[in-house]
Coordinates of N, CA and C in Angstrom, one line a residue:
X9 N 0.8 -1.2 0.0 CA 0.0 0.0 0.0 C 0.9 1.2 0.0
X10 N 0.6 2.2 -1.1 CA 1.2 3.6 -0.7 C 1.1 4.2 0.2
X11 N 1.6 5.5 0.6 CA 1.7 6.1 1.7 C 0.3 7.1 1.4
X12 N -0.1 7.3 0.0 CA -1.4 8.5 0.0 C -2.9 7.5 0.3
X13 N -2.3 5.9 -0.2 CA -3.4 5.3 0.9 C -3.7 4.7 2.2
X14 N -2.6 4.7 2.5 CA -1.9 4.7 4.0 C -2.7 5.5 4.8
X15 N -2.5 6.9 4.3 CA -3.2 8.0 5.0 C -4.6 8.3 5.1
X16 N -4.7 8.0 3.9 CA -6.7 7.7 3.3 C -7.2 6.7 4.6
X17 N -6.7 5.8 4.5 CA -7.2 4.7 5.3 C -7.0 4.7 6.7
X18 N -5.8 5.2 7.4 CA -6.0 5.9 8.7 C -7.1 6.8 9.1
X19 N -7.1 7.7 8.0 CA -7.8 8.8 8.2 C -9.8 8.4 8.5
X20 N -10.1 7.4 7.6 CA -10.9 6.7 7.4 C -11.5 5.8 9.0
X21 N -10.4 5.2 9.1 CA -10.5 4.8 10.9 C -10.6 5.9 12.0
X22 N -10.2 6.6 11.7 CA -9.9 8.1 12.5 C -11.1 8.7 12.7
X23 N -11.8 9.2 11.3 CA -13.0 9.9 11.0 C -14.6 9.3 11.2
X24 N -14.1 7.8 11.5 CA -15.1 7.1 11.5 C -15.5 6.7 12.9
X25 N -14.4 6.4 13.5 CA -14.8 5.5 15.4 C -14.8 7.9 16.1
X26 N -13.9 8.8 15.4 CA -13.9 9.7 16.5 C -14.7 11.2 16.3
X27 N -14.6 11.2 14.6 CA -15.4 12.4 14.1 C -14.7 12.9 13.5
X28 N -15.0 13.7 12.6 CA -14.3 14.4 11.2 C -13.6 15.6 12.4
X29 N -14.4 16.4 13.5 CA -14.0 17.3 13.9 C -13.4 17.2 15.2
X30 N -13.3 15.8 15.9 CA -11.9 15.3 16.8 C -10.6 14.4 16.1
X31 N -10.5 15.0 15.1 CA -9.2 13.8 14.5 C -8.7 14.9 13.9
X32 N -7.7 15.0 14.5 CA -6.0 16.0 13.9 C -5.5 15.8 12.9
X33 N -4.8 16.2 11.6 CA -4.0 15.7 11.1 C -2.6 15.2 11.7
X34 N -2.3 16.1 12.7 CA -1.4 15.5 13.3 C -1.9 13.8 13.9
X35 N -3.0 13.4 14.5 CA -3.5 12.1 14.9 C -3.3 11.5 13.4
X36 N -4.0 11.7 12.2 CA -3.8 11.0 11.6 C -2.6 10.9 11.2
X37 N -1.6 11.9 10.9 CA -0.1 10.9 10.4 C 0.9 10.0 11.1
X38 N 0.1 10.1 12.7 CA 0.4 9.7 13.7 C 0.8 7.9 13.7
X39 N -1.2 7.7 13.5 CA -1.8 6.5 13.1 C -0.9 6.0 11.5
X40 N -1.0 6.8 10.6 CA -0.4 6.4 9.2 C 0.7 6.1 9.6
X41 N 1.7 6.4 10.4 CA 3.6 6.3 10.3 C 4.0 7.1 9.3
X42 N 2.9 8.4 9.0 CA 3.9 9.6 7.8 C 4.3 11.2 9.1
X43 N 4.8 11.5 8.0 CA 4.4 13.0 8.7 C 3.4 13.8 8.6
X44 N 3.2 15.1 9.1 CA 1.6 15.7 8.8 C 2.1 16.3 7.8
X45 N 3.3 16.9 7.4 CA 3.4 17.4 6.1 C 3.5 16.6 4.7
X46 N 3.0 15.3 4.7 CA 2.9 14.3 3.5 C 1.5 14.5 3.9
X47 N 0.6 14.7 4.9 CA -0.9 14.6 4.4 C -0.8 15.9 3.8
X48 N -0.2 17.1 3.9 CA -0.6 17.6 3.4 C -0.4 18.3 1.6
X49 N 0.3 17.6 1.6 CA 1.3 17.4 -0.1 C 0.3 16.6 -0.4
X50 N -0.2 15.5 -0.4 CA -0.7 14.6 -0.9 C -2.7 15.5 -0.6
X51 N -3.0 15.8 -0.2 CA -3.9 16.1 0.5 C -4.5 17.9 0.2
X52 N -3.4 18.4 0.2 CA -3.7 19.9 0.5 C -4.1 20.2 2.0
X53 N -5.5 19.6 2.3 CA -5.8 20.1 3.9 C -6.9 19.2 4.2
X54 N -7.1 19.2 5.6 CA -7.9 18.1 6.0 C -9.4 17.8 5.2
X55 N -9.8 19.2 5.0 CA -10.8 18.9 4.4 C -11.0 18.1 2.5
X56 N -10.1 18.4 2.2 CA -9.9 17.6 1.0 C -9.8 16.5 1.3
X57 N -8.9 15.8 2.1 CA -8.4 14.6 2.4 C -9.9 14.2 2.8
X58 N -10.8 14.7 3.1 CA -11.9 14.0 3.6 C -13.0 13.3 2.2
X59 N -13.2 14.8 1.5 CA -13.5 14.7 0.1 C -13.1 13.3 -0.5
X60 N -11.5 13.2 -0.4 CA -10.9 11.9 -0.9 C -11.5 10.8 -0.6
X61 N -11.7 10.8 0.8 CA -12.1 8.9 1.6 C -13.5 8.9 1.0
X62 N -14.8 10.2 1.0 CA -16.4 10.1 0.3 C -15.8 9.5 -0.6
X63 N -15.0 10.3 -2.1 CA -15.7 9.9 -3.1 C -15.0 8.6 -3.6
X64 N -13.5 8.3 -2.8 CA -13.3 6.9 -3.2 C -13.9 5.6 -2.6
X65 N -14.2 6.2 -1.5 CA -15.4 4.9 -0.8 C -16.7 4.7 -2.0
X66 N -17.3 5.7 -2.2 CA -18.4 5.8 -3.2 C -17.8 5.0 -4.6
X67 N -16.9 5.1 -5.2 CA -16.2 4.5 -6.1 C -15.7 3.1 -5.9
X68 N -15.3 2.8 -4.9 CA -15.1 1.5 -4.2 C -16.5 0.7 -3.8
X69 N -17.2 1.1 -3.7 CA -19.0 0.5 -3.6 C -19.3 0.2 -4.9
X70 N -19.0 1.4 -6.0 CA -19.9 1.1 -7.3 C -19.2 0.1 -7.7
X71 N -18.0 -0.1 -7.5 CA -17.1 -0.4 -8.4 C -17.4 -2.4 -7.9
X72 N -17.0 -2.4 -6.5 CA -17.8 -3.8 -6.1 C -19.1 -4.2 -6.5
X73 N -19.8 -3.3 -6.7 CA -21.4 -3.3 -6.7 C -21.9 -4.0 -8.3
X74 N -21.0 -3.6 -9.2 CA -21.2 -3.0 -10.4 C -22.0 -4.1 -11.1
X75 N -23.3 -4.5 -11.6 CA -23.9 -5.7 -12.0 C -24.9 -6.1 -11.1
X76 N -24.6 -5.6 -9.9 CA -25.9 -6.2 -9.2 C -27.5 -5.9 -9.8
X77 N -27.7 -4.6 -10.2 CA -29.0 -4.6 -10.6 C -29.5 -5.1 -12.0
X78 N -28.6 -5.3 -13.0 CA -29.0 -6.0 -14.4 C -29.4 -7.1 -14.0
X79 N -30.0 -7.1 -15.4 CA -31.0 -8.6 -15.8 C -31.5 -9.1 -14.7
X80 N -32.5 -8.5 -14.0 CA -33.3 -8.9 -13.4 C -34.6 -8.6 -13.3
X81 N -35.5 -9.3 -13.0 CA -37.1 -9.0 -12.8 C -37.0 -8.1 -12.1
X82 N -38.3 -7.7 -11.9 CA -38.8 -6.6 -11.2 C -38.8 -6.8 -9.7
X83 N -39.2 -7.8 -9.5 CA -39.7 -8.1 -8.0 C -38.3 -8.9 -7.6
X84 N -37.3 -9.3 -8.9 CA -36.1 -9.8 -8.1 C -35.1 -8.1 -8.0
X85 N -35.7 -7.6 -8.5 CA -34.7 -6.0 -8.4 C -35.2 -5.3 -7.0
X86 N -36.7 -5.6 -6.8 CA -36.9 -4.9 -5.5 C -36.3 -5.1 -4.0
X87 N -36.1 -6.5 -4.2 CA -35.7 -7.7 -3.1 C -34.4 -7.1 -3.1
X88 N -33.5 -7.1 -4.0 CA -32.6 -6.2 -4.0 C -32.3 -5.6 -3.8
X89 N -32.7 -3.8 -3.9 CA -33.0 -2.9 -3.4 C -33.1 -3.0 -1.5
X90 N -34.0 -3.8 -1.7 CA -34.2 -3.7 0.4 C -32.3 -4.7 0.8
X91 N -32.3 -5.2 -0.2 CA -31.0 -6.2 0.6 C -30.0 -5.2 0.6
X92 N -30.1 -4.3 0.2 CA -28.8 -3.2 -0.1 C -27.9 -2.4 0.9
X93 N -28.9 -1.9 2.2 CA -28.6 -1.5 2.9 C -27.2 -2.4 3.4
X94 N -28.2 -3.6 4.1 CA -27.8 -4.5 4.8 C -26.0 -4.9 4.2
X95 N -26.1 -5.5 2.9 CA -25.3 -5.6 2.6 C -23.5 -4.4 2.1
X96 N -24.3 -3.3 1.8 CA -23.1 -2.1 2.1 C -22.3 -1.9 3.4
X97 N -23.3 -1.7 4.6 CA -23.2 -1.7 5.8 C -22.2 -2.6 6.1
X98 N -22.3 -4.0 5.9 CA -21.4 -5.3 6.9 C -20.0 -5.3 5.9
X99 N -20.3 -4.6 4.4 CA -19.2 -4.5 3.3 C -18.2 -3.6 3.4
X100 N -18.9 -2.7 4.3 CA -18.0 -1.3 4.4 C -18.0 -0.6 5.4
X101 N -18.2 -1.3 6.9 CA -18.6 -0.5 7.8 C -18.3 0.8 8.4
X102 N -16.9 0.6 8.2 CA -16.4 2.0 8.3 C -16.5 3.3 7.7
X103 N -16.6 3.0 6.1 CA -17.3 4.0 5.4 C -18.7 4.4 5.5
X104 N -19.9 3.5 6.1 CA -21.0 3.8 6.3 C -21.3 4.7 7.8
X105 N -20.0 4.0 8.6 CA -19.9 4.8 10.0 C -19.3 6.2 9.6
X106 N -18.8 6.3 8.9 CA -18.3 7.8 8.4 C -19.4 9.0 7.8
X107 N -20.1 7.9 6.9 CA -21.3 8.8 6.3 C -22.2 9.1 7.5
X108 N -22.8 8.1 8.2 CA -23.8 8.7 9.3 C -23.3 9.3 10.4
X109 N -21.7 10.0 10.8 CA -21.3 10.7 11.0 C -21.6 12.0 10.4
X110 N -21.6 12.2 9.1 CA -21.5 13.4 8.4 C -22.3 13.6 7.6
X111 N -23.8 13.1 8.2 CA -24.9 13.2 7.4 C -25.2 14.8 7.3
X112 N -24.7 16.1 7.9 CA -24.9 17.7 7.6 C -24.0 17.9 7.0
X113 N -22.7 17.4 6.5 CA -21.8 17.6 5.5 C -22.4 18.0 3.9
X114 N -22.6 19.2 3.3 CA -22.5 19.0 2.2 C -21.9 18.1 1.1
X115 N -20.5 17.8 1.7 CA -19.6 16.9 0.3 C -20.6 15.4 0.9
X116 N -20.5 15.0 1.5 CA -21.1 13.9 2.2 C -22.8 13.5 1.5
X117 N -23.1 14.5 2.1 CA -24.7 14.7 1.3 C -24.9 14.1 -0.3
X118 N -24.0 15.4 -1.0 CA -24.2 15.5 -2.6 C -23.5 13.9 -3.1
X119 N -22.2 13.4 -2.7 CA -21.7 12.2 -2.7 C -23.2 11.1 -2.6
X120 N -23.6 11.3 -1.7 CA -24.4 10.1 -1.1 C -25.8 10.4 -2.5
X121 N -26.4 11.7 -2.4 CA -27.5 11.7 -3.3 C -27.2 11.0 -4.6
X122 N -26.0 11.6 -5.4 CA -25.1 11.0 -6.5 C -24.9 9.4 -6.5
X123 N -25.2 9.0 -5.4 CA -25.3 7.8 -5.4 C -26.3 6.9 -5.5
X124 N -27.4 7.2 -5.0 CA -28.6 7.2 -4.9 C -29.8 7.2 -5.7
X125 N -28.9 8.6 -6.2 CA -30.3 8.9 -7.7 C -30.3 7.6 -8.6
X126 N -29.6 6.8 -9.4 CA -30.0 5.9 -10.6 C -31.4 5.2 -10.4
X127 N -31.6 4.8 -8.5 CA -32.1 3.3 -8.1 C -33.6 4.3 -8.2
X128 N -33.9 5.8 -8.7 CA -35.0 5.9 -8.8 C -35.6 5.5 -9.8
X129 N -35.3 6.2 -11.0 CA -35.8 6.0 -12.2 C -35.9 4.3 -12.6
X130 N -35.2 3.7 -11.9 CA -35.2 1.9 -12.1 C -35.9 1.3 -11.4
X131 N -36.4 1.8 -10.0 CA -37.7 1.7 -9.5 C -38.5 1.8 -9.4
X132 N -39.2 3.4 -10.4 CA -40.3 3.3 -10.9 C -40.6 2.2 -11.7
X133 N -39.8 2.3 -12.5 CA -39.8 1.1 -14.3 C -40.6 -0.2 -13.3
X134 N -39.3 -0.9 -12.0 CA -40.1 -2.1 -11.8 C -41.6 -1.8 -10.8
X135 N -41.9 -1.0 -10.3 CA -42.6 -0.9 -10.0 C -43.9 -0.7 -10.7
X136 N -43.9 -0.2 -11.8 CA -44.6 -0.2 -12.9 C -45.0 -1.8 -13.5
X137 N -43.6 -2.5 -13.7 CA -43.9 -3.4 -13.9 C -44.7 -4.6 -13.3
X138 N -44.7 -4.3 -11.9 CA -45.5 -5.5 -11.3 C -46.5 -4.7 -11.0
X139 N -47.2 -3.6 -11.9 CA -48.7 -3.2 -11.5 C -48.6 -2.4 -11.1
X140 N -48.3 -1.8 -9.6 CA -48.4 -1.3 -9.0 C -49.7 0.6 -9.3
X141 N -50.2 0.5 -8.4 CA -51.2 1.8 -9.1 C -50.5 3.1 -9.0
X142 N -49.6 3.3 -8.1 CA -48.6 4.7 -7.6 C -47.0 4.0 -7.4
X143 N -46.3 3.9 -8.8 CA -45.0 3.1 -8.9 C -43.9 4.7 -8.3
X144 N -44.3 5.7 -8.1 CA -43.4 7.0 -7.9 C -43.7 6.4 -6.5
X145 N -44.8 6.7 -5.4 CA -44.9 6.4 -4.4 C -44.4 5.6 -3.6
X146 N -44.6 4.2 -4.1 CA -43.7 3.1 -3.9 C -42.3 3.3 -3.9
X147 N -41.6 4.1 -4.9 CA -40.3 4.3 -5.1 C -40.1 4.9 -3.6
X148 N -40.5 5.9 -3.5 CA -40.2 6.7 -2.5 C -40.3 6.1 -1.1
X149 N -41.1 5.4 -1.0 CA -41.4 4.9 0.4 C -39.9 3.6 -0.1
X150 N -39.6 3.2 -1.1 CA -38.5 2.5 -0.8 C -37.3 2.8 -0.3
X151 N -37.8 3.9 -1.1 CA -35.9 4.9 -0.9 C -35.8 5.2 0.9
X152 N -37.3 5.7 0.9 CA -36.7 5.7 2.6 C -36.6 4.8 3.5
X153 N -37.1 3.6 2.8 CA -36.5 2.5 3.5 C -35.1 2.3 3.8
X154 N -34.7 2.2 2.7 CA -33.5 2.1 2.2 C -32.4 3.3 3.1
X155 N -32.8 4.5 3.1 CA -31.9 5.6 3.5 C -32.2 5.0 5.2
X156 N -33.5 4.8 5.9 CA -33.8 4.8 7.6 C -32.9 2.9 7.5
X157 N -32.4 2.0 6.4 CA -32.1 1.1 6.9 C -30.8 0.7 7.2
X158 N -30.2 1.6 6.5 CA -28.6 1.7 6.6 C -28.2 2.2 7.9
X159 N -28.7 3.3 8.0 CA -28.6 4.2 8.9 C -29.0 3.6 10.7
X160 N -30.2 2.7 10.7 CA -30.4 2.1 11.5 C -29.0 1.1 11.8
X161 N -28.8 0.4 11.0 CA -27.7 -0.7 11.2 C -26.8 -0.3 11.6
X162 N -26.3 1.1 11.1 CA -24.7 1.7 11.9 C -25.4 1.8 13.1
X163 N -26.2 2.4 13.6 CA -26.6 2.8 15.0 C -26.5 1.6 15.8
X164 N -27.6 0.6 15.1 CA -27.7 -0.8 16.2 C -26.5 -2.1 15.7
X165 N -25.2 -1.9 14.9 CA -24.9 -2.8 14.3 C -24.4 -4.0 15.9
X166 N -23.9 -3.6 16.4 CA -23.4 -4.2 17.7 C -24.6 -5.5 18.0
X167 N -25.6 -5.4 17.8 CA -26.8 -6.2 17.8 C -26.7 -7.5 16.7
X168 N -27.6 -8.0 17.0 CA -27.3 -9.6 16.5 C -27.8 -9.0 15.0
X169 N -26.8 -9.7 14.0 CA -27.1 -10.0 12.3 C -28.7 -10.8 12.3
X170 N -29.0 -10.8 13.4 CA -30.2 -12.0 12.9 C -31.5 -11.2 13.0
X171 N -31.3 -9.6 13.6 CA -32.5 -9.2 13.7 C -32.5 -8.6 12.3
X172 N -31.7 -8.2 11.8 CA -31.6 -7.3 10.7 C -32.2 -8.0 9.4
X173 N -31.7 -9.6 9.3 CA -32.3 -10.1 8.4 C -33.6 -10.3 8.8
X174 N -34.4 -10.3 9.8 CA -35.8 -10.3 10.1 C -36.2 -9.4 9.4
X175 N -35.8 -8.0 9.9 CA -36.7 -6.7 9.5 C -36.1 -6.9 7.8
X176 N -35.4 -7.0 7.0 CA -35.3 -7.6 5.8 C -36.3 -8.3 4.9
X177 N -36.3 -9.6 5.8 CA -37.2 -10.7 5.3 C -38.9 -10.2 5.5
X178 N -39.0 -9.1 6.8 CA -40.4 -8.9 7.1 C -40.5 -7.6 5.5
X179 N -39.8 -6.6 5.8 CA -40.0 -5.8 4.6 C -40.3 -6.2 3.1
X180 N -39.4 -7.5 2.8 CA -39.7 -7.8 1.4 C -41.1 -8.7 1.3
X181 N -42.0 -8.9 2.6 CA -43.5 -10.1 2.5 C -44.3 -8.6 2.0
X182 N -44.1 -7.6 2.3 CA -45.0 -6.4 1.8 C -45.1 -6.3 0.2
X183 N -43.6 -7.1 -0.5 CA -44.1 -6.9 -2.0 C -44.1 -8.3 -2.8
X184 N -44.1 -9.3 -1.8 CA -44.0 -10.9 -2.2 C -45.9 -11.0 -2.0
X185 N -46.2 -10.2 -1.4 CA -47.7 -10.3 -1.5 C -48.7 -10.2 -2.4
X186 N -47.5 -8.7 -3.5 CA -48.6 -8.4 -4.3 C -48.5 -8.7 -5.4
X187 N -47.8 -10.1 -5.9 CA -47.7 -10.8 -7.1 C -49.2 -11.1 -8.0

């Protein structure tokens, strides 16, 4: 590993268990084994370096991600959609602990929306598809599934993996019903 990911990745641990606004550059090049003047060569200033960890984490998700929603049915795309949370979360916990850290962050925010937006317009489609009378509605009440389930899971992650797939398996019988 380089030393500019060295520092990304400290910084990443840093920003995630203490908060974007208790972590020093000095703490992080501390944690890295650099100096603070390589974060800052590499970096410019803490707040870029933060920029950095959003949007390559975001890049690092799609880039793992990438295929999950093709060729699939409608109601196997929805099931998907609800499994999403769950699965980012245990894939990347530290980046998810970071975001609901810095959910008032504008970089944070626009990152996350940018991420976000495709699964609408692809949710109407399947929601259309399997009938539905208000496929926008449905989207929407997904998305915020989706946004309160992630977010729940950093909160309660310490908690047993087995409730989560409950509320999971209970959420997807609301659209396994209306086949």
């Amino acid at each position: 590993m380089n030393r500019k990911q060295s520092i990304a990745d400290s910084a990443l641990t840093l920003f995630a268990s203490r908060g974007y606004d208790n972590t020093s550059t000095q703490l992080i090049a501390k944690e890295a084994g650099v100096s603070e003047a390589l974060i800052f060569k590499h970096f410019g200033n803490k707040e870029k370096l933060l920029s950095f960890i959003i949007k390559e984490g975001y890049k690092r998700i799609v880039e793992s991600n990438r295929g999950i929603f093709q060729d699939k049915q409608p109601l196997d795309f929805v099931y998907t959609v609800i499994e999403l949370p769950y699965k980012l979360v245990w894939e990347e916990p530290q980046f998810w602990e970071l975001q609901y850290r810095l959910l008032d962050l504008e970089i944070s925010m626009k990152q996350h929306e940018r991420f976000m937006q495709p699964l609408n317009a692809m949710l109407v489609k399947a929601f259309k598809e399997l009938g539905y009378e208000q496929p926008e509605k449905e989207t929407e009440l997904m998305l915020v599934f989706v946004e309160a389930f992630w977010k729940y899971l950093i909160a309660h992650r310490e908690e047993n993996k087995t409730k989560f797939l409950e509320l999971q398996r209970f959420f997807k019988t609301k659209y396994a019903q209306h086949r």
